[in-house]
mmCIF file of C-alpha atoms and ligand atoms in Angstrom:
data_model
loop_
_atom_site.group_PDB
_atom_site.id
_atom_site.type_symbol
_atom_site.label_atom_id
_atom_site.label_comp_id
_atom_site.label_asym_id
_atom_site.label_seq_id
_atom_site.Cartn_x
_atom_site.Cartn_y
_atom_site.Cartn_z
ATOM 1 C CA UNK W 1 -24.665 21.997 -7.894
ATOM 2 C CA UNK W 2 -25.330 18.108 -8.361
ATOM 3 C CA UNK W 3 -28.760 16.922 -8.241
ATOM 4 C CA UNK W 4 -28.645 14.160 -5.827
ATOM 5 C CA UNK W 5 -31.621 12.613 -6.217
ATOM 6 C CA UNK W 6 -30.313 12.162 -10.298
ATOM 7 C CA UNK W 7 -27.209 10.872 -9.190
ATOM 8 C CA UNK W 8 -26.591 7.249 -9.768
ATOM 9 C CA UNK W 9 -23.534 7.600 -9.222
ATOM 10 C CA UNK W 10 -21.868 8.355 -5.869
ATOM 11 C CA UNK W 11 -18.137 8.944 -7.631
ATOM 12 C CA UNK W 12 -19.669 12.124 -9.087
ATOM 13 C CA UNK W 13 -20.679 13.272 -5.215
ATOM 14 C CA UNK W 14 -17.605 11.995 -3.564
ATOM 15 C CA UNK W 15 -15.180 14.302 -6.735
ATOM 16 C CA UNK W 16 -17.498 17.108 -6.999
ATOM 17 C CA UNK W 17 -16.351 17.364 -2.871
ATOM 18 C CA UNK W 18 -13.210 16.659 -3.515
ATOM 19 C CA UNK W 19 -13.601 13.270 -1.261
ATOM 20 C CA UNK W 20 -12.606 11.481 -4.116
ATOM 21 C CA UNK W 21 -9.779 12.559 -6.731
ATOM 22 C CA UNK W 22 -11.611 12.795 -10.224
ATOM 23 C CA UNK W 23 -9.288 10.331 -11.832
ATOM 24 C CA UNK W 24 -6.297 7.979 -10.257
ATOM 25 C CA UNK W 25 -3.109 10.025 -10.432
ATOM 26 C CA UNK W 26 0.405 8.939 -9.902
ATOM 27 C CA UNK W 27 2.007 9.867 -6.514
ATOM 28 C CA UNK W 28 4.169 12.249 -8.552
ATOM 29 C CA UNK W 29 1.014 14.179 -10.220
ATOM 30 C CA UNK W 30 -0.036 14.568 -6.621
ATOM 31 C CA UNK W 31 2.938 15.998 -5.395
ATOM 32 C CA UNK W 32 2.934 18.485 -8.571
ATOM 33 C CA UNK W 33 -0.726 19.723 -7.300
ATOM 34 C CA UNK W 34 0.183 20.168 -3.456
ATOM 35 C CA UNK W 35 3.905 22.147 -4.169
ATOM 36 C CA UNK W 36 4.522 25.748 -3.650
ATOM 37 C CA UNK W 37 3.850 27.901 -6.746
ATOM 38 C CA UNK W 38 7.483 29.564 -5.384
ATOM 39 C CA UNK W 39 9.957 27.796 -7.544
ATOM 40 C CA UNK W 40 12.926 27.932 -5.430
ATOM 41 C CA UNK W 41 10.555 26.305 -2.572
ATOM 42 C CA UNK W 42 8.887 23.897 -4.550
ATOM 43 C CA UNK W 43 12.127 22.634 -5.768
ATOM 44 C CA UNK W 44 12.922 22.314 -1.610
ATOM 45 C CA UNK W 45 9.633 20.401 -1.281
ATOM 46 C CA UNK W 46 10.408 17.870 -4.258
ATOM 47 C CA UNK W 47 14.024 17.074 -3.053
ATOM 48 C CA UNK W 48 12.173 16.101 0.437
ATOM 49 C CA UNK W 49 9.281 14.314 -1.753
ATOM 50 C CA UNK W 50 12.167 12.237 -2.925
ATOM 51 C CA UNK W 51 14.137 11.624 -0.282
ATOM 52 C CA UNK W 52 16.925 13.252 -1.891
ATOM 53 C CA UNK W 53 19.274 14.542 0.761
ATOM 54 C CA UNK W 54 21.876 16.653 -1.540
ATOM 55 C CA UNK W 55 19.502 18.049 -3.959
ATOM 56 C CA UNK W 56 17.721 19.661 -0.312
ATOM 57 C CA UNK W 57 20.752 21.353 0.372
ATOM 58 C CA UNK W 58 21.272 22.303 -3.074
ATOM 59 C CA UNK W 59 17.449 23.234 -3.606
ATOM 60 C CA UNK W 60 18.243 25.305 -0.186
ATOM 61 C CA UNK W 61 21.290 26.484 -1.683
ATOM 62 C CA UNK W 62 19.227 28.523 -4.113
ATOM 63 C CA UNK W 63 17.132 29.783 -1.707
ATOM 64 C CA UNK W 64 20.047 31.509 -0.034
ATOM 65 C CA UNK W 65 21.560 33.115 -3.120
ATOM 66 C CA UNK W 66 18.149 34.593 -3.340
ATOM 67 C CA UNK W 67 18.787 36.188 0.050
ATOM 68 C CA UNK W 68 16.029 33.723 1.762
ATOM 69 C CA UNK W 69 16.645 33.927 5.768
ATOM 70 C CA UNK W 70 17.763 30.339 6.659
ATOM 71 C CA UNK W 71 15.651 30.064 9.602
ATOM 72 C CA UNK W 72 12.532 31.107 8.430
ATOM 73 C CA UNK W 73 13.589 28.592 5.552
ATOM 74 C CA UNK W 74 12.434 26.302 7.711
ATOM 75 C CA UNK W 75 8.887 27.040 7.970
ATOM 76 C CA UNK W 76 8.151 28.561 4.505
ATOM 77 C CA UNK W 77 10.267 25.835 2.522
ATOM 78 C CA UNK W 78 10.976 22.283 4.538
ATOM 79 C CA UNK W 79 7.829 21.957 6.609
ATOM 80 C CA UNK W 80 5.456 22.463 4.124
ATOM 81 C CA UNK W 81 8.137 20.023 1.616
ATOM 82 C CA UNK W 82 7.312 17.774 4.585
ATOM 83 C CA UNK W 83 3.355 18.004 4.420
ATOM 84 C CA UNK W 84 3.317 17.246 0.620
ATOM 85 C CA UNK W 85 4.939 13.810 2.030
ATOM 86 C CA UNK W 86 1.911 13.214 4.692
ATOM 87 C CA UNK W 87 -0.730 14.381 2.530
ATOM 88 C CA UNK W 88 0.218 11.949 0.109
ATOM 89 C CA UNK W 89 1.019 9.779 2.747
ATOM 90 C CA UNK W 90 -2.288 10.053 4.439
ATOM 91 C CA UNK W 91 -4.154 9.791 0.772
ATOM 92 C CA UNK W 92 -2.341 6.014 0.185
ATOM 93 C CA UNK W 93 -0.599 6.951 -2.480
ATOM 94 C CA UNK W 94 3.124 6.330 -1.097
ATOM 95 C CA UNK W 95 4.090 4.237 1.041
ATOM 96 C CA UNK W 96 5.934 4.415 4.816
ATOM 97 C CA UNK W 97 9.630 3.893 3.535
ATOM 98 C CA UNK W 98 9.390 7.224 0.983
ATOM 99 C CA UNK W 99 7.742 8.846 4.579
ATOM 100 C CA UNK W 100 11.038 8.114 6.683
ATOM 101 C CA UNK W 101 13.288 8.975 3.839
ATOM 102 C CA UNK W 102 11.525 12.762 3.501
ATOM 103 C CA UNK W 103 11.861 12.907 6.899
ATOM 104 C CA UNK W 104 15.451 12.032 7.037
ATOM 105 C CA UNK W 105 16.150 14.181 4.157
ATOM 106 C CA UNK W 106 14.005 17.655 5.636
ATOM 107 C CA UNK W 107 15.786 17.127 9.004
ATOM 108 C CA UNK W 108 18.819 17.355 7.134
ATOM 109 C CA UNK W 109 17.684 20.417 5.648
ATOM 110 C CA UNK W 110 17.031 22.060 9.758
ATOM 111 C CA UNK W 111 20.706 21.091 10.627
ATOM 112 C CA UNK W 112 21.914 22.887 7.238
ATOM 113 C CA UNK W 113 19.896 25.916 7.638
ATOM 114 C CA UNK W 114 20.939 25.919 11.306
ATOM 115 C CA UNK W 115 24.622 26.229 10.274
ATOM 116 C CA UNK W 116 23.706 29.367 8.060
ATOM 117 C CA UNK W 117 22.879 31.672 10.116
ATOM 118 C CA UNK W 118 25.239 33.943 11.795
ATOM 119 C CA UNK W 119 23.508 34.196 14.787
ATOM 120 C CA UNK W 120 23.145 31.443 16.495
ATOM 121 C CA UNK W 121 21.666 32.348 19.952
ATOM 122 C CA UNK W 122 22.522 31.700 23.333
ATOM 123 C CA UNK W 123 20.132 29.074 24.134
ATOM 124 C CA UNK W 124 17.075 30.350 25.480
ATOM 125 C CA UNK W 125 16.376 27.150 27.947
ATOM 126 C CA UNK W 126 16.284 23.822 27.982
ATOM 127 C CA UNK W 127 13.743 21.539 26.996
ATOM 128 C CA UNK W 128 13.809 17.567 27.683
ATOM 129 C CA UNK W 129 12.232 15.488 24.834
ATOM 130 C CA UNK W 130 11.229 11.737 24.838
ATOM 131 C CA UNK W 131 9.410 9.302 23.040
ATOM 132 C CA UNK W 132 6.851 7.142 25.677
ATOM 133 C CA UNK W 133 8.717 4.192 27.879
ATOM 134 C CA UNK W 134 7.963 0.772 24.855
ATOM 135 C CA UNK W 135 7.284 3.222 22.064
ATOM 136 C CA UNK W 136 9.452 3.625 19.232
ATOM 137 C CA UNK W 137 8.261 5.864 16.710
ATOM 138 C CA UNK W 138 10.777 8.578 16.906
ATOM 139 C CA UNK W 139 9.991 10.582 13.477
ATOM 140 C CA UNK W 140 7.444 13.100 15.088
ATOM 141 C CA UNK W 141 9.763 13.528 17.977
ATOM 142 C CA UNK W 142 12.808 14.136 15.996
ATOM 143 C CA UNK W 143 10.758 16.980 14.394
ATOM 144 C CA UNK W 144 9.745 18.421 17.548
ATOM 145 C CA UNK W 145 13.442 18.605 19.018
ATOM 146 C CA UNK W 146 14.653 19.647 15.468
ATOM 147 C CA UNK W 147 12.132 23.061 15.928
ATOM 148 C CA UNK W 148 12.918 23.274 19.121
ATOM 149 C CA UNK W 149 16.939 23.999 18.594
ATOM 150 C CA UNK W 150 16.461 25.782 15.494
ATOM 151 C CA UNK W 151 14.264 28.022 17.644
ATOM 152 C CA UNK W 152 17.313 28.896 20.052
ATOM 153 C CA UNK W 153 16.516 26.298 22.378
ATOM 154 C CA UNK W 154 18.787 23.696 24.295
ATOM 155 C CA UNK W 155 17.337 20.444 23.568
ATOM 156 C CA UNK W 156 18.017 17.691 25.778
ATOM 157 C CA UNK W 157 16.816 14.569 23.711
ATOM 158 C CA UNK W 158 16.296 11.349 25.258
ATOM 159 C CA UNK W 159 15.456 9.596 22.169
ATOM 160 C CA UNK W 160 12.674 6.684 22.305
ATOM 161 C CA UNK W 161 11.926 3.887 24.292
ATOM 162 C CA UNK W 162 12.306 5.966 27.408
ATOM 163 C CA UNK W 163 11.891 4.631 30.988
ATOM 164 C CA UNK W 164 9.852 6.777 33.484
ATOM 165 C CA UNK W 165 12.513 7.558 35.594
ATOM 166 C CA UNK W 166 15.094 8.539 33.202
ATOM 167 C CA UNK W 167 12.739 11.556 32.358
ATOM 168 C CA UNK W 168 12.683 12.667 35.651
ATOM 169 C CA UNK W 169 16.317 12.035 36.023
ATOM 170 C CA UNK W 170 16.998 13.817 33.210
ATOM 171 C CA UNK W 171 14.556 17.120 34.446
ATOM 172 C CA UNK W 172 16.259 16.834 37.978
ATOM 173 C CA UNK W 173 19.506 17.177 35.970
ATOM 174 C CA UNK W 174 19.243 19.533 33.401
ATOM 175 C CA UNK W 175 16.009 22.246 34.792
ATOM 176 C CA UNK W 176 14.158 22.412 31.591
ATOM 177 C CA UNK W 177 11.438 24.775 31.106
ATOM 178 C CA UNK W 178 9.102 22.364 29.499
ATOM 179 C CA UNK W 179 9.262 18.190 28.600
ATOM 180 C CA UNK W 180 7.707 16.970 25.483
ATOM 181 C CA UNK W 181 6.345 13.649 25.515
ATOM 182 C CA UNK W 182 5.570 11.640 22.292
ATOM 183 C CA UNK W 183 3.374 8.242 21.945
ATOM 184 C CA UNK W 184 2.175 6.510 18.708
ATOM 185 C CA UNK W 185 0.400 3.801 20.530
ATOM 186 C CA UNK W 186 -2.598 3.683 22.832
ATOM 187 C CA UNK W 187 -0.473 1.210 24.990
ATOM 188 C CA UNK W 188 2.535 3.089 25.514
ATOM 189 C CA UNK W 189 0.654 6.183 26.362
ATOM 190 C CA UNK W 190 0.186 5.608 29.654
ATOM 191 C CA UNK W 191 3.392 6.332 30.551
ATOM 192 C CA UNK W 192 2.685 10.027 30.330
ATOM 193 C CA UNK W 193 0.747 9.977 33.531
ATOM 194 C CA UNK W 194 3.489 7.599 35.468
ATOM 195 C CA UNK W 195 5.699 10.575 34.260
ATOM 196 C CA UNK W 196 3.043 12.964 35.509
ATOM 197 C CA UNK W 197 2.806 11.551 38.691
ATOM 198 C CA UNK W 198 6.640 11.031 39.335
ATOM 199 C CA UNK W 199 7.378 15.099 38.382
ATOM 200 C CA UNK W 200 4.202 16.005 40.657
ATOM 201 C CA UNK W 201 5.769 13.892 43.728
ATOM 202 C CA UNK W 202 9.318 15.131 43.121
ATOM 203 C CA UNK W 203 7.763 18.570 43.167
ATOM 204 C CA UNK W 204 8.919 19.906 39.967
ATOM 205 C CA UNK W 205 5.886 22.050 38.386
ATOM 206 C CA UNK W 206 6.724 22.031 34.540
ATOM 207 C CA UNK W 207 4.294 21.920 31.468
ATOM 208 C CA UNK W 208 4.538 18.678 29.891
ATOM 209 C CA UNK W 209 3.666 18.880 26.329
ATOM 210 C CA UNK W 210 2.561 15.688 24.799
ATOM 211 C CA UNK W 211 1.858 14.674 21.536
ATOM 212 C CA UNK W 212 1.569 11.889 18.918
ATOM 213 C CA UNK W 213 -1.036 9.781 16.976
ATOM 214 C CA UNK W 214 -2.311 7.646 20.185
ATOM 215 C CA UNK W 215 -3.008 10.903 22.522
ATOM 216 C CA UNK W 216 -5.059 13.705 22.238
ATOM 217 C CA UNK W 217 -6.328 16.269 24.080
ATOM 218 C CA UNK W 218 -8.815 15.420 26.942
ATOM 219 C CA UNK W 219 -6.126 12.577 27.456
ATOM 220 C CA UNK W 220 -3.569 14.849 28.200
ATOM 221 C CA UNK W 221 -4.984 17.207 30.347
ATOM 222 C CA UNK W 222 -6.298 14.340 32.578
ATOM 223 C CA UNK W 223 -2.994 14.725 34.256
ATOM 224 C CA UNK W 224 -2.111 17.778 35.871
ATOM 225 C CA UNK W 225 0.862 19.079 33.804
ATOM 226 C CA UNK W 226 -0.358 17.724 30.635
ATOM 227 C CA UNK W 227 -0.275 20.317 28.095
ATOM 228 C CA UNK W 228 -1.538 18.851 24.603
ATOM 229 C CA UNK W 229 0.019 19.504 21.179
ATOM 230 C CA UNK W 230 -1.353 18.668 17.600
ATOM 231 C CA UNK W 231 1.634 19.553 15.426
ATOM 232 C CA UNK W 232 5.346 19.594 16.026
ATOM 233 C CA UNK W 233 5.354 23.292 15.369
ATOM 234 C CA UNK W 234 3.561 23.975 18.701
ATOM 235 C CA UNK W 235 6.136 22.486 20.874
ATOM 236 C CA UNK W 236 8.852 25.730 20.629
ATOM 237 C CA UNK W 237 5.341 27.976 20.989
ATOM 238 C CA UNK W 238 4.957 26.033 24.196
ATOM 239 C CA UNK W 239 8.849 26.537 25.371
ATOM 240 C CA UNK W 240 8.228 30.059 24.381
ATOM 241 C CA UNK W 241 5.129 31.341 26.816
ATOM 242 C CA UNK W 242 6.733 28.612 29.763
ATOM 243 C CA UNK W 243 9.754 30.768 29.367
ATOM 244 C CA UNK W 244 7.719 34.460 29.738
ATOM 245 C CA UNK W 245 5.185 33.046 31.875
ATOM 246 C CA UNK W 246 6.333 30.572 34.078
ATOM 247 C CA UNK W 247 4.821 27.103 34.817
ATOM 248 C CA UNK W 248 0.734 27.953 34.910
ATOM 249 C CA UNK W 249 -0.541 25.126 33.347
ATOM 250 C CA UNK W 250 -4.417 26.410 33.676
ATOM 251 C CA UNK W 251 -3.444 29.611 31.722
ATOM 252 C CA UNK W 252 -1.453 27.768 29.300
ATOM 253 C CA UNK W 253 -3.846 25.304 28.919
ATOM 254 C CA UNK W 254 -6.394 28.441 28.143
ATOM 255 C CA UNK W 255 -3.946 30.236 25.673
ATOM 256 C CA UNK W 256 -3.330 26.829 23.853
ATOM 257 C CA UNK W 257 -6.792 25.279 23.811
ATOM 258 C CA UNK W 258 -8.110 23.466 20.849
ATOM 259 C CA UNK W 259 -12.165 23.457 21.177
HETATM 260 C C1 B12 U 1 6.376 4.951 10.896
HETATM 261 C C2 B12 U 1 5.627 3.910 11.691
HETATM 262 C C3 B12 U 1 6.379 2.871 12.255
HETATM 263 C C4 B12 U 1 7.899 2.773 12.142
HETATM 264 C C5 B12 U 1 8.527 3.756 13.154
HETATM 265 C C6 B12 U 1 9.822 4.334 12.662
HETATM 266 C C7 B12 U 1 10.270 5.465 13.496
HETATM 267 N N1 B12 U 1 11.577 5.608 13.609
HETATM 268 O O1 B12 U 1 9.479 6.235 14.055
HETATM 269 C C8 B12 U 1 8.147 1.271 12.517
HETATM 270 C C9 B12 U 1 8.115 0.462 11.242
HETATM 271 C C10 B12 U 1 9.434 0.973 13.276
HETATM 272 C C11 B12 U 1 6.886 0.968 13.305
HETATM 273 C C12 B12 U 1 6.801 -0.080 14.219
HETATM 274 C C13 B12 U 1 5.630 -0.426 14.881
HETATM 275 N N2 B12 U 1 4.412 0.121 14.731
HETATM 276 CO CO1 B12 U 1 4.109 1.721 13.695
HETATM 277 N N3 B12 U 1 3.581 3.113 12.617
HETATM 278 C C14 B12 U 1 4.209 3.989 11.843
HETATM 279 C C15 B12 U 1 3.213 4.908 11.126
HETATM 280 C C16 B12 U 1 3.007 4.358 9.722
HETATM 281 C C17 B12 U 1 3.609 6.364 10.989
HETATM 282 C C18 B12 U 1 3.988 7.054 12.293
HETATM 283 C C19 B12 U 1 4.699 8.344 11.992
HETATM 284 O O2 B12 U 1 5.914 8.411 12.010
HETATM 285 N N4 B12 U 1 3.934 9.377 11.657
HETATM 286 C C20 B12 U 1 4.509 10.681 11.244
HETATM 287 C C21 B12 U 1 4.922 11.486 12.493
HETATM 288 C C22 B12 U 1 5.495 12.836 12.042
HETATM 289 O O3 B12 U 1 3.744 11.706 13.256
HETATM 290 P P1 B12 U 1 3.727 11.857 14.849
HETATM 291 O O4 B12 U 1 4.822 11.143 15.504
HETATM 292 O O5 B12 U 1 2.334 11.638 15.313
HETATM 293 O O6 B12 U 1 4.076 13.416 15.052
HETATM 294 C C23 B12 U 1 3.234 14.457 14.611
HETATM 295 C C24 B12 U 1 2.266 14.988 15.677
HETATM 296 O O7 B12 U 1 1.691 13.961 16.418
HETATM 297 C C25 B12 U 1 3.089 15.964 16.452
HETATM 298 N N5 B12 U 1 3.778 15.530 17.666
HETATM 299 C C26 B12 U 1 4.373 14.380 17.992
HETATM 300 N N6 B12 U 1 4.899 14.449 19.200
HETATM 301 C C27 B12 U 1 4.670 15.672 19.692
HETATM 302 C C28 B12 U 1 5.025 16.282 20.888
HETATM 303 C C29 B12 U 1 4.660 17.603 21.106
HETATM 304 C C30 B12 U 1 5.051 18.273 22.367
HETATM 305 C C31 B12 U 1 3.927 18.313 20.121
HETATM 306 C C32 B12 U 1 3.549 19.712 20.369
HETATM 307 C C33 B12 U 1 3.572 17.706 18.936
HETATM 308 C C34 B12 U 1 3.947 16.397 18.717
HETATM 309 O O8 B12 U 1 4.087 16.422 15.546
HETATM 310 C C35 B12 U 1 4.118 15.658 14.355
HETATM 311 C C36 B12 U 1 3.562 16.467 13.194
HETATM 312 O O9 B12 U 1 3.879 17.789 13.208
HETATM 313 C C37 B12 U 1 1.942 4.761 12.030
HETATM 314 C C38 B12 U 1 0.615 4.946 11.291
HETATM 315 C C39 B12 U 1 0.070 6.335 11.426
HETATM 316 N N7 B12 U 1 -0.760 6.686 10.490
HETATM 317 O O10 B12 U 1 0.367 7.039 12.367
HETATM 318 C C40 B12 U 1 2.111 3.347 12.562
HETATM 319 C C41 B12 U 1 1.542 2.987 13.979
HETATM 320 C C42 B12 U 1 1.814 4.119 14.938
HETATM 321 N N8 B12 U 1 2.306 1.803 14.343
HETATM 322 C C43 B12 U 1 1.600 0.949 14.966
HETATM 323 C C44 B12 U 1 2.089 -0.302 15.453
HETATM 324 C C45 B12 U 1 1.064 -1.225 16.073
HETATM 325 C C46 B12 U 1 3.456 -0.634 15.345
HETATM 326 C C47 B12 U 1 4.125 -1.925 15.818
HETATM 327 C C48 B12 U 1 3.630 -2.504 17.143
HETATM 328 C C49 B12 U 1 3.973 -2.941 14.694
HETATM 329 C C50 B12 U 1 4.419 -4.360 15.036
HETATM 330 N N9 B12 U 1 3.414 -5.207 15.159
HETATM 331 O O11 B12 U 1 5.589 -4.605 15.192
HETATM 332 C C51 B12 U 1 5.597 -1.500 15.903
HETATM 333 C C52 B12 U 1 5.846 -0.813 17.265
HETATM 334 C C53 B12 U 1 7.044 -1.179 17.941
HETATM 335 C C54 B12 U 1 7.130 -0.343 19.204
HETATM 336 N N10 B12 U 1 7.328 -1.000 20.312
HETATM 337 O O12 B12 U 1 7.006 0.861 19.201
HETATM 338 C C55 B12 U 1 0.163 1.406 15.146
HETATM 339 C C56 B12 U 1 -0.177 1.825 16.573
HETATM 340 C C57 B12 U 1 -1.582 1.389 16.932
HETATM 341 C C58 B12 U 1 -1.995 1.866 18.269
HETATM 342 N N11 B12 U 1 -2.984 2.727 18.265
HETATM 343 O O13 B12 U 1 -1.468 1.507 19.263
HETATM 344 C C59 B12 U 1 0.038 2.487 14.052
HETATM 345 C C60 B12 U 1 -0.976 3.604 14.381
HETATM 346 C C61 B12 U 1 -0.357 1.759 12.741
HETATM 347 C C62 B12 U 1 -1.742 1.195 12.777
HETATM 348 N N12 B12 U 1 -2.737 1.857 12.213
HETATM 349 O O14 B12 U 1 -1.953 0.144 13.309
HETATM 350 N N13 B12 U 1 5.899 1.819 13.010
#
C-alpha cells in the first residue's frame, strides 16, 4: 500500500493503479501484454494488430486444423484480436489508420469463417442497418451487420450517410425485425428520432437499436422505439429476443438495461 501523504510523486500513485503504465512501452509490447495466452488465437489477434489480411486467414487456418468451430471463431479469436486494437487505440499508442486497417483485416476474418461452416442457416430475419443521415463513420456499423449475418441473420445494410426516409423505405420494403442505427457525432444524432418519428407515424412498431460514440442511453430511449446498445455484440442479442418476443420495447428495454 503507498503512503500518500510520503508520496512526492504522483507517477508512483497513478502506476501502482495501473492509471499510468510503469514505463513507456512500444505499441508492440502493449499488444504482447493484452493477447490471448492461446497461441493459435493470439496469433489471430496479432495478424488483426497488424492489419495483415492473409496472415488472419492463415492464423484462422490453424485454428481450424485444430478443430476450432468457425463461428464461435469469431468471438473467442477476432473480436477480442479487435479489442487489443482499441485498447491500444484508446491508450494513444497507435494511431487511427492501424485502427481501420484491423478492422478491415478482422472483417475479413467474419466473411472467411462464414464460408467454413457447413451450415449456413436459413436466415432467421431481417434486420435493416444504417449509419445516421450526414454521418460517416461506418467501422462500428460494419461490425454490427458483420455479427449480425454471421449470426444467421439477413442483413439489409444501408451503409452511411443515410437519409431518413430511405430507412423507412427500406423497413416498408424488406419487414425487418429490428433497425440498427449508428451515429459518431452529436450532430448527426438527431436523426434517430426523425427516424423514430417517421416509423411511429407509418405505424410500424420495431425496436430500433442505436448505437455509436455520440449516443447513449437516456438519449435513446427518449424516443419510443429506441433501444440502446454499447457494443456491436449486442445488436444480434437484440435481433434475437425481437424475434421470440415480438416488438415490446418496455420489456426489452428492461431485459437490456444498463444501470
Ligand atoms: C475513424 C474516425 C473517422 C474516420 C471514419 C472512417 C470510417 N469509415 O468510419 C474519418 C477519418 C473519415 C472521420 C471523419 C470525420 N470525423 Co471522425 N472519428 C473517427 C474516430 C477516430 C474513431 C471512430 C471509430 O470508428 N471508432 C471505432 C468504432 C468501432 O466505434 P463505434 O462506431 O462507436 O462502434 C462501437 C460501439 O459504439 C457499438 N455500436 C456502434 N453502432 C452500434 C449499433 C448498435 C445497434 C449496437 C448494439 C452497437 C453499436 O459497436 C462498436 C463496438 O463494438 C472518432 C474518435 C473516437 N474516439 O470515437 C472520430 C470522431 C467520431 N470524428 C469526429 C469528427 C468531428 C469527424 C469529422 C467531422 C472531422 C472533420 N472535421 O472532417 C469527419 C466527419 C465527416 C462526417 N460527415 O461524418 C468526432 C465527432 C465529434 C462529435 N461528438 O460530434 C470524433 C468523436 C473525434 C473527436 N474527438 O473530435 N472520422
Amino acid at each position: 500500500m503507498l503512503d500518500f501523504k510520503d508520496t512526492k510523486d504522483m507517477t508512483e500513485v497513478l502506476v501502482r493503479y495501473n492509471v499510468a503504465m510503469e514505463k513507456t512501452m512500444t505499441p508492440d509490447e502493449a499488444a504482447e501484454q493484452l493477447y490471448s495466452k492461446d497461441a493459435l488465437y493470439k496469433a489471430v489477434a496479432k495478424a488483426i494488430y497488424e492489419g495483415e489480411e492473409e496472415d488472419v486467414i492463415e492464423a484462422l487456418d490453424a485454428c481450424l486444423d485444430a478443430g476450432k468451430d468457425p463461428i464461435k471463431l469469431i468471438d473467442d479469436a477476432l473480436l477480442p484480436g479487435m479489442a487489443v486494437v482499441s485498447n491500444l487505440y484508446d491508450q494513444g499508442l497507435i494511431f487511427l489508420p492501424n485502427v481501420m486497417m484491423s478492422a478491415d483485416a478482422m472483417l475479413e476474418g467474419i466473411d472467411y469463417c462464414k464460408t467454413k461452416t457447413k451450415d449456413v442457416p436459413k436466415a432467421k430475419g431481417t434486420v435493416v442497418c444504417h449509419v445516421a443521415e450526414g454521418d460517416v463513420h461506418d467501422i462500428g456499423k460494419n461490425i454490427v451487420a458483420a455479427l449480425l449475418r454471421a449470426d444467421g441473420f439477413n442483413v439489409v445494410d444501408l451503409g452511411r450517410d443515410v437519409p431518413v426516409n430511405e430507412v423507412i423505405e427500406a423497413v416498408a420494403a424488406h419487414k425487418p425485425v429490428l433497425v440498427t442505427g449508428t451515429a459518431l457525432m452529436t450532430t448527426t444524432m438527431y436523426a434517430f428520432k426523425e427516424v423514430n418519428d417517421k416509423l411511429v407515424e407509418k405505424g410500424f412498431k420495431i425496436p430500433f437499436a442505436c448505437g455509436g460514440g455520440a449516443v447513449n442511453q437516456e438519449f435513446v430511449e427518449s424516443f419510443s422505439l429506441g433501444i440502446y446498445g454499447e457494443e456491436a455484440a449486442e445488436a444480434p442479442k437484440f435481433a434475437n429476443y425481437a424475434l421470440k418476443n415480438g416488438a415490446d420495447i418496455a420489456k426489452m428495454r428492461d431485459e437490456f438495461h444498463y444501470h
